[in-house]
Amino acid sequence: MINNPEKVTARTPHHHDDATRSYYDTGDVDTFYDTVWGGEDIHVGIYAEDDEPIAAASHRTVEHAADKAADLLGPHATVLDLGSGYGGSSRALAERFGCRVTALDLSERHNQRHRAANARRGLDGLIEVTAGSLNDLPYEDDRFDVVWSLEVLCHVVDREGALREAVRVLKPGGALVFSDIMLAEETPAEAVRPAFSRLGVETPATSAFYLDRLAELGLKDIDFEDRTPDLATHYARLDEEIHRRAPELRDVISPAYVDELLANLPVWTDITRRNLLRWGIFHARR
């Protein structure tokens, strides 16, 4: 069992940021998320039905996570969206609550797409999109009412440092809301490494790691909503979609990348069905 994943790897945050940026700033990856995931969100969905569209389930995750901090959100509120991707969360929060969102992401490809979508939706006045790393936030202490992140910390080497930065910029009384894909407590890291290796991730965290770090950082009302069954459904849906649409996808994504997906997604489907991973939403107050 891995109790402290941060001690496993010697890779530096800077080098890992470069690897993450390189992974997401490629046409094949971008087109995959756009075509199969729906182009708005890049995270695990909460499923009402096992066969519902991935994009609908992914949006439900945003709405469900937002409910946890709804009492703090409104036209007066400021939100920091860490690892904002295509901007689905930022736009959903701005549209629903009228809050001001600062969106930070390593990928300039994501950021350009994010800004363009904001402009089309008339939200560019509420959302500021910037490039940056979770381990070195360019913001002053006590700035944001809510700090938000969906499935981004799994890409970070120094997760403890990223959490420390998130708490630093959070106002007293503010909310930290995040989700992540994690190891089950009893799972050895080697059992899931074949799945995570293509993401450049050495070892995922565990829910116990996050809960312990949040407590050490002085947060209160700490809660973890375990929604692991949705993780298995999500990867089963991705696997199904890739296999069903492979001929179509080969016209918009390189055949080599489609072959890689066809080989890799069944690995994810297998490890999620065997309960080797955990997924859920954390919520805590400063």
Coordinates of C-alpha atoms in Angstrom, one line a residue:
M1 CA 0.0 0.0 0.0
I2 CA 1.2 3.5 -0.8
N3 CA 0.6 5.8 2.1
N4 CA 2.6 8.8 0.8
P5 CA 2.7 8.8 -3.0
E6 CA 4.7 12.1 -3.0
K7 CA 7.8 10.1 -1.8
V8 CA 7.8 7.7 -4.8
T9 CA 9.1 9.8 -7.6
A10 CA 12.2 11.9 -8.1
R11 CA 10.8 13.8 -11.0
T12 CA 10.6 17.6 -10.4
P13 CA 7.4 19.6 -10.6
H14 CA 8.9 21.6 -13.4
H15 CA 9.8 18.6 -15.6
H16 CA 6.4 17.1 -14.9
D17 CA 4.6 20.3 -15.9
D18 CA 6.5 20.1 -19.2
A19 CA 5.4 16.5 -19.7
T20 CA 1.8 17.3 -18.9
R21 CA 1.8 20.3 -21.2
S22 CA 3.3 18.2 -24.0
Y23 CA 0.7 15.5 -23.6
Y24 CA -2.3 18.0 -23.8
D25 CA -0.8 20.3 -26.4
T26 CA -1.1 17.7 -29.2
G27 CA -3.7 17.6 -31.9
D28 CA -4.7 14.0 -31.4
V29 CA -5.3 14.4 -27.7
D30 CA -7.2 17.6 -28.3
T31 CA -9.4 16.0 -31.0
F32 CA -10.1 12.9 -28.9
Y33 CA -11.4 15.0 -26.0
D34 CA -13.4 17.2 -28.4
T35 CA -14.9 14.3 -30.4
V36 CA -15.5 11.7 -27.7
W37 CA -15.7 13.6 -24.5
G38 CA -17.9 16.4 -25.9
G39 CA -15.4 19.3 -26.1
E40 CA -16.6 21.1 -23.0
D41 CA -15.3 19.2 -20.0
I42 CA -12.3 16.8 -19.5
H43 CA -13.2 14.9 -16.3
V44 CA -15.1 11.9 -15.0
G45 CA -18.9 12.0 -15.2
I46 CA -21.6 11.3 -12.7
Y47 CA -24.0 8.9 -14.5
A48 CA -27.8 8.8 -14.1
E49 CA -27.9 5.9 -16.7
D50 CA -25.1 3.6 -17.7
D51 CA -25.5 4.4 -21.4
E52 CA -26.0 8.2 -21.2
P53 CA -23.8 10.6 -23.2
I54 CA -20.4 11.2 -21.7
A55 CA -20.7 15.0 -22.1
A56 CA -24.0 15.0 -20.1
A57 CA -22.5 13.0 -17.3
S58 CA -19.4 15.2 -17.2
H59 CA -21.5 18.3 -16.9
R60 CA -23.5 16.7 -14.1
T61 CA -20.2 16.4 -12.2
V62 CA -19.7 20.2 -12.5
E63 CA -23.2 20.9 -11.2
H64 CA -22.9 18.4 -8.3
A65 CA -19.5 19.8 -7.2
A66 CA -20.8 23.3 -7.5
D67 CA -23.6 22.5 -5.1
K68 CA -21.1 21.9 -2.4
A69 CA -20.0 25.6 -2.4
A70 CA -23.2 27.1 -3.6
D71 CA -23.7 29.1 -0.4
L72 CA -20.5 31.0 -1.2
L73 CA -21.2 31.6 -4.9
G74 CA -22.9 34.6 -6.5
P75 CA -22.1 37.8 -8.4
H76 CA -19.9 38.9 -5.5
A77 CA -17.8 35.7 -5.5
T78 CA -14.4 34.9 -6.9
V79 CA -13.4 31.4 -8.1
L80 CA -10.0 30.0 -9.0
D81 CA -10.4 27.1 -11.5
L82 CA -7.1 25.1 -11.4
G83 CA -6.4 23.1 -14.5
S84 CA -9.3 24.6 -16.3
G85 CA -8.9 22.7 -19.5
Y86 CA -11.5 23.7 -22.2
G87 CA -13.2 25.9 -19.6
G88 CA -16.4 23.9 -19.0
S89 CA -16.3 24.4 -15.2
S90 CA -15.5 28.1 -15.5
R91 CA -18.3 28.8 -17.9
A92 CA -20.8 26.7 -15.9
L93 CA -20.0 28.5 -12.7
A94 CA -20.0 31.9 -14.3
E95 CA -23.4 31.2 -16.0
R96 CA -25.0 29.7 -13.0
F97 CA -23.8 32.1 -10.3
G98 CA -22.6 35.2 -12.1
C99 CA -19.3 34.8 -10.2
R100 CA -15.9 36.0 -11.5
V101 CA -13.6 33.1 -12.4
T102 CA -9.9 33.0 -12.8
A103 CA -9.0 30.0 -14.9
L104 CA -5.4 28.6 -14.8
D105 CA -4.1 25.9 -17.1
L106 CA -0.7 24.7 -18.3
S107 CA -1.8 24.1 -21.9
E108 CA -1.9 27.1 -24.2
R109 CA -3.9 25.1 -26.7
H110 CA -6.6 24.7 -24.0
N111 CA -6.3 28.3 -23.0
Q112 CA -6.8 29.6 -26.6
R113 CA -9.8 27.4 -27.0
H114 CA -11.2 28.4 -23.6
R115 CA -10.9 32.1 -24.4
A116 CA -12.7 31.6 -27.8
A117 CA -15.6 29.7 -26.2
N118 CA -15.9 32.4 -23.5
A119 CA -16.2 35.1 -26.1
R120 CA -18.8 33.2 -28.1
R121 CA -20.9 32.7 -25.0
G122 CA -20.5 36.3 -23.9
L123 CA -18.6 35.3 -20.7
D124 CA -15.2 36.8 -21.4
G125 CA -16.0 39.6 -19.0
L126 CA -16.5 37.2 -16.2
I127 CA -13.6 34.7 -16.9
E128 CA -9.9 35.5 -17.0
V129 CA -7.8 32.7 -18.5
T130 CA -4.1 32.5 -17.6
A131 CA -1.2 30.0 -18.0
G132 CA 0.5 28.7 -15.0
S133 CA 1.4 25.9 -12.6
L134 CA -0.5 24.7 -9.5
N135 CA 2.7 24.7 -7.6
D136 CA 3.4 28.4 -8.1
L137 CA 0.2 30.3 -8.1
P138 CA 0.7 34.0 -9.2
Y139 CA -2.0 35.3 -6.7
E140 CA -1.9 37.0 -3.4
D141 CA -2.9 35.3 -0.1
D142 CA -6.6 35.1 0.8
R143 CA -7.9 36.1 -2.6
F144 CA -10.6 33.6 -3.7
D145 CA -13.9 32.5 -2.2
V146 CA -13.7 29.1 -3.9
V147 CA -10.7 27.1 -5.2
W148 CA -11.8 24.4 -7.7
S149 CA -10.1 21.6 -9.5
L150 CA -11.4 18.5 -11.3
E151 CA -9.0 15.6 -12.0
V152 CA -5.9 17.7 -12.2
L153 CA -3.9 16.8 -9.1
C154 CA -3.3 13.3 -10.5
H155 CA -1.0 15.0 -13.0
V156 CA 1.0 16.9 -10.3
V157 CA 4.2 15.5 -8.7
D158 CA 4.1 17.8 -5.6
R159 CA 0.5 17.4 -4.7
E160 CA 1.1 18.5 -1.1
G161 CA 2.6 21.7 -2.4
A162 CA -0.3 22.3 -4.8
L163 CA -2.8 21.9 -2.0
R164 CA -0.7 24.3 0.2
E165 CA -0.8 26.8 -2.6
A166 CA -4.6 26.3 -3.1
V167 CA -5.2 26.9 0.6
R168 CA -2.9 30.0 0.7
V169 CA -5.0 31.8 -1.9
L170 CA -8.3 30.8 -0.3
K171 CA -10.1 33.4 1.8
P172 CA -10.8 32.5 5.4
G173 CA -14.2 30.7 5.3
G174 CA -13.7 29.9 1.7
A175 CA -14.2 26.4 0.1
L176 CA -11.8 24.0 -1.6
V177 CA -13.6 21.7 -4.0
F178 CA -11.7 19.1 -6.0
S179 CA -12.0 15.6 -7.5
D180 CA -9.3 13.2 -8.4
I181 CA -8.6 9.7 -9.7
M182 CA -6.8 7.8 -6.9
L183 CA -5.4 4.5 -5.8
A184 CA -7.6 2.4 -3.6
E185 CA -5.9 2.2 -0.2
E186 CA -5.0 -1.5 -0.6
T187 CA -3.8 -1.3 -4.3
P188 CA -0.1 -1.4 -5.0
A189 CA 1.0 1.3 -7.4
E190 CA 2.4 -1.3 -9.8
A191 CA -1.1 -2.7 -10.4
V192 CA -2.2 0.5 -12.1
R193 CA 1.1 1.8 -13.6
P194 CA 0.4 0.5 -17.1
A195 CA -2.8 2.6 -17.3
F196 CA -1.2 5.8 -15.8
S197 CA 2.1 5.6 -17.7
R198 CA 0.8 7.2 -20.9
L199 CA -0.3 10.2 -18.8
G200 CA 3.2 10.6 -17.4
V201 CA 2.0 9.8 -13.9
E202 CA 4.2 7.6 -11.7
T203 CA 1.9 7.1 -8.7
P204 CA -1.6 8.4 -8.0
A205 CA -2.5 9.6 -4.5
T206 CA -5.0 7.9 -2.2
S207 CA -8.1 9.5 -0.5
A208 CA -6.4 9.0 2.8
F209 CA -3.4 11.1 1.6
Y210 CA -5.7 14.0 0.6
L211 CA -7.8 13.8 3.8
D212 CA -4.6 13.8 5.9
R213 CA -3.1 16.8 4.0
L214 CA -6.3 18.8 4.2
A215 CA -6.4 18.3 8.0
E216 CA -2.7 19.2 8.3
L217 CA -3.3 22.4 6.3
G218 CA -5.9 23.4 9.0
L219 CA -9.0 23.0 6.9
K220 CA -12.3 22.1 8.5
D221 CA -15.6 20.4 7.6
I222 CA -13.5 18.1 5.5
D223 CA -15.6 15.7 3.4
F224 CA -14.9 13.1 0.7
E225 CA -17.8 11.9 -1.4
D226 CA -16.7 8.5 -2.8
R227 CA -18.3 8.0 -6.2
T228 CA -16.1 5.2 -7.4
P229 CA -18.8 3.3 -9.3
D230 CA -19.1 6.3 -11.7
L231 CA -15.4 5.9 -12.5
A232 CA -16.0 2.4 -13.7
T233 CA -19.1 3.5 -15.7
H234 CA -17.1 6.4 -17.2
Y235 CA -14.3 4.3 -18.6
A236 CA -16.6 1.6 -19.8
R237 CA -18.5 4.3 -21.8
L238 CA -15.2 5.7 -23.2
D239 CA -14.1 2.2 -24.2
E240 CA -17.4 1.5 -25.8
E241 CA -17.4 4.8 -27.7
I242 CA -13.9 4.4 -29.0
H243 CA -14.5 0.9 -30.3
R244 CA -17.9 1.8 -31.8
R245 CA -16.5 4.9 -33.5
A246 CA -13.0 3.8 -34.4
P247 CA -13.5 4.0 -38.2
E248 CA -14.9 7.5 -37.9
L249 CA -12.2 8.6 -35.5
R250 CA -9.4 7.4 -37.9
D251 CA -10.5 10.2 -40.2
V252 CA -9.9 12.9 -37.6
I253 CA -7.3 11.4 -35.4
S254 CA -4.1 9.6 -36.5
P255 CA -4.6 5.9 -36.8
A256 CA -1.7 5.3 -34.5
Y257 CA -3.4 7.3 -31.7
V258 CA -6.7 5.5 -32.3
D259 CA -4.8 2.2 -32.0
E260 CA -3.2 3.4 -28.7
L261 CA -6.7 4.3 -27.3
L262 CA -8.0 0.9 -28.4
A263 CA -5.2 -0.8 -26.5
N264 CA -5.2 1.5 -23.4
L265 CA -8.9 2.1 -22.6
P266 CA -9.6 -1.6 -22.0
V267 CA -6.8 -1.5 -19.4
W268 CA -8.5 1.4 -17.6
T269 CA -11.9 -0.4 -17.9
D270 CA -10.4 -3.5 -16.3
I271 CA -8.7 -1.8 -13.3
T272 CA -11.8 0.3 -12.6
R273 CA -14.1 -2.8 -12.7
R274 CA -11.7 -4.5 -10.3
N275 CA -11.9 -1.6 -7.8
L276 CA -8.2 -0.8 -7.9
L277 CA -8.9 2.9 -8.1
R278 CA -11.1 5.4 -6.3
W279 CA -12.8 8.6 -7.5
G280 CA -14.8 11.2 -5.7
I281 CA -15.2 14.8 -4.7
F282 CA -13.4 16.5 -1.8
H283 CA -14.9 19.5 -0.1
A284 CA -13.4 21.5 2.8
R285 CA -13.6 25.0 4.3
R286 CA -10.7 27.2 5.4

